[in-house]
């Protein structure tokens, strides 16, 4: 298994440009997540999905959009890039584990380092 | 409300000496707790997890953590630090939310420096 893969690894955007960060997992996980990591802030949840066709906002969703048309893919869209979106973005996935099961670990991709200037 | 506090943003130890990374949590329910490690420019990797079985949890690379409900703590330890342990460590708490989904909160991380 390749696990969770993300593309691109690095990207520089100009203010106002748009882009899509790609995330794919081959573990048949229902849950998928997008986080951003800023120095000293830990990881903040942007959006998550509990299955194809179902997405919901996390802690910091403004300026981002997601879709989940397949189990494998969970792209993150930035429509009008702003300097505040300079960050490292991580995609993660996990198994469902059944009702009431919250003890399954997340599997992380290698990250996308985005700079907006 | 769910929260995680990592008490030290930086910890520096000499190679071969013990490591202690401190984590306190707050949770309304019986949470699951995790420690992840992130090496420079890499993704996060699971070190260990507590899931209401044994309170002393052993993980990879000689790390272990003890769940102490009375102290709401989940500190990470290792008897002897190795140079390859230099990384950033994240404590994570997970519980169900009102929608029946998993709510996950990350601590702000502790950077471990190992001095030769």
XYZ file of C-alpha atoms in Angstrom, chain B residues 9-61:
53
model
C 7.468 23.615 23.721
C 11.151 22.557 23.742
C 12.980 19.840 25.655
C 16.710 19.295 25.459
C 18.400 16.114 26.736
C 21.806 14.533 26.399
C 22.135 11.329 24.435
C 21.673 8.334 26.735
C 19.639 10.219 29.358
C 15.907 9.805 30.007
C 13.250 11.653 28.046
C 10.051 13.063 29.550
C 7.534 14.909 27.379
C 4.512 16.105 29.314
C 0.898 16.137 28.163
C -2.278 17.042 30.034
C -5.725 16.663 28.541
C -9.296 17.636 29.179
C -12.199 15.548 27.952
C -15.863 15.180 28.728
C -15.820 11.467 28.034
C -13.383 8.603 28.200
C -10.966 9.654 25.521
C -8.461 7.857 23.403
C -4.997 9.385 23.561
C -2.144 9.244 21.081
C 1.428 10.366 20.681
C 2.707 11.129 17.191
C 6.240 11.982 16.105
C 7.209 14.264 13.245
C 10.750 14.287 11.936
C 11.857 17.400 10.027
C 9.996 17.885 6.762
C 8.088 14.657 7.235
C 4.525 13.642 7.990
C 3.320 12.439 11.375
C 3.888 8.885 12.514
C 2.069 7.122 15.341
C 4.278 6.336 18.354
C 1.635 4.813 20.610
C -1.998 5.007 21.661
C -4.104 4.529 24.769
C -7.541 3.023 24.242
C -8.809 2.216 27.772
C -6.999 -1.075 28.108
C -3.672 -1.066 30.003
C -2.759 2.315 31.457
C 0.925 1.848 30.613
C 1.268 1.830 26.868
C 4.376 0.750 25.005
C 5.133 2.179 21.606
C 7.760 2.040 18.934
C 11.439 2.905 19.395
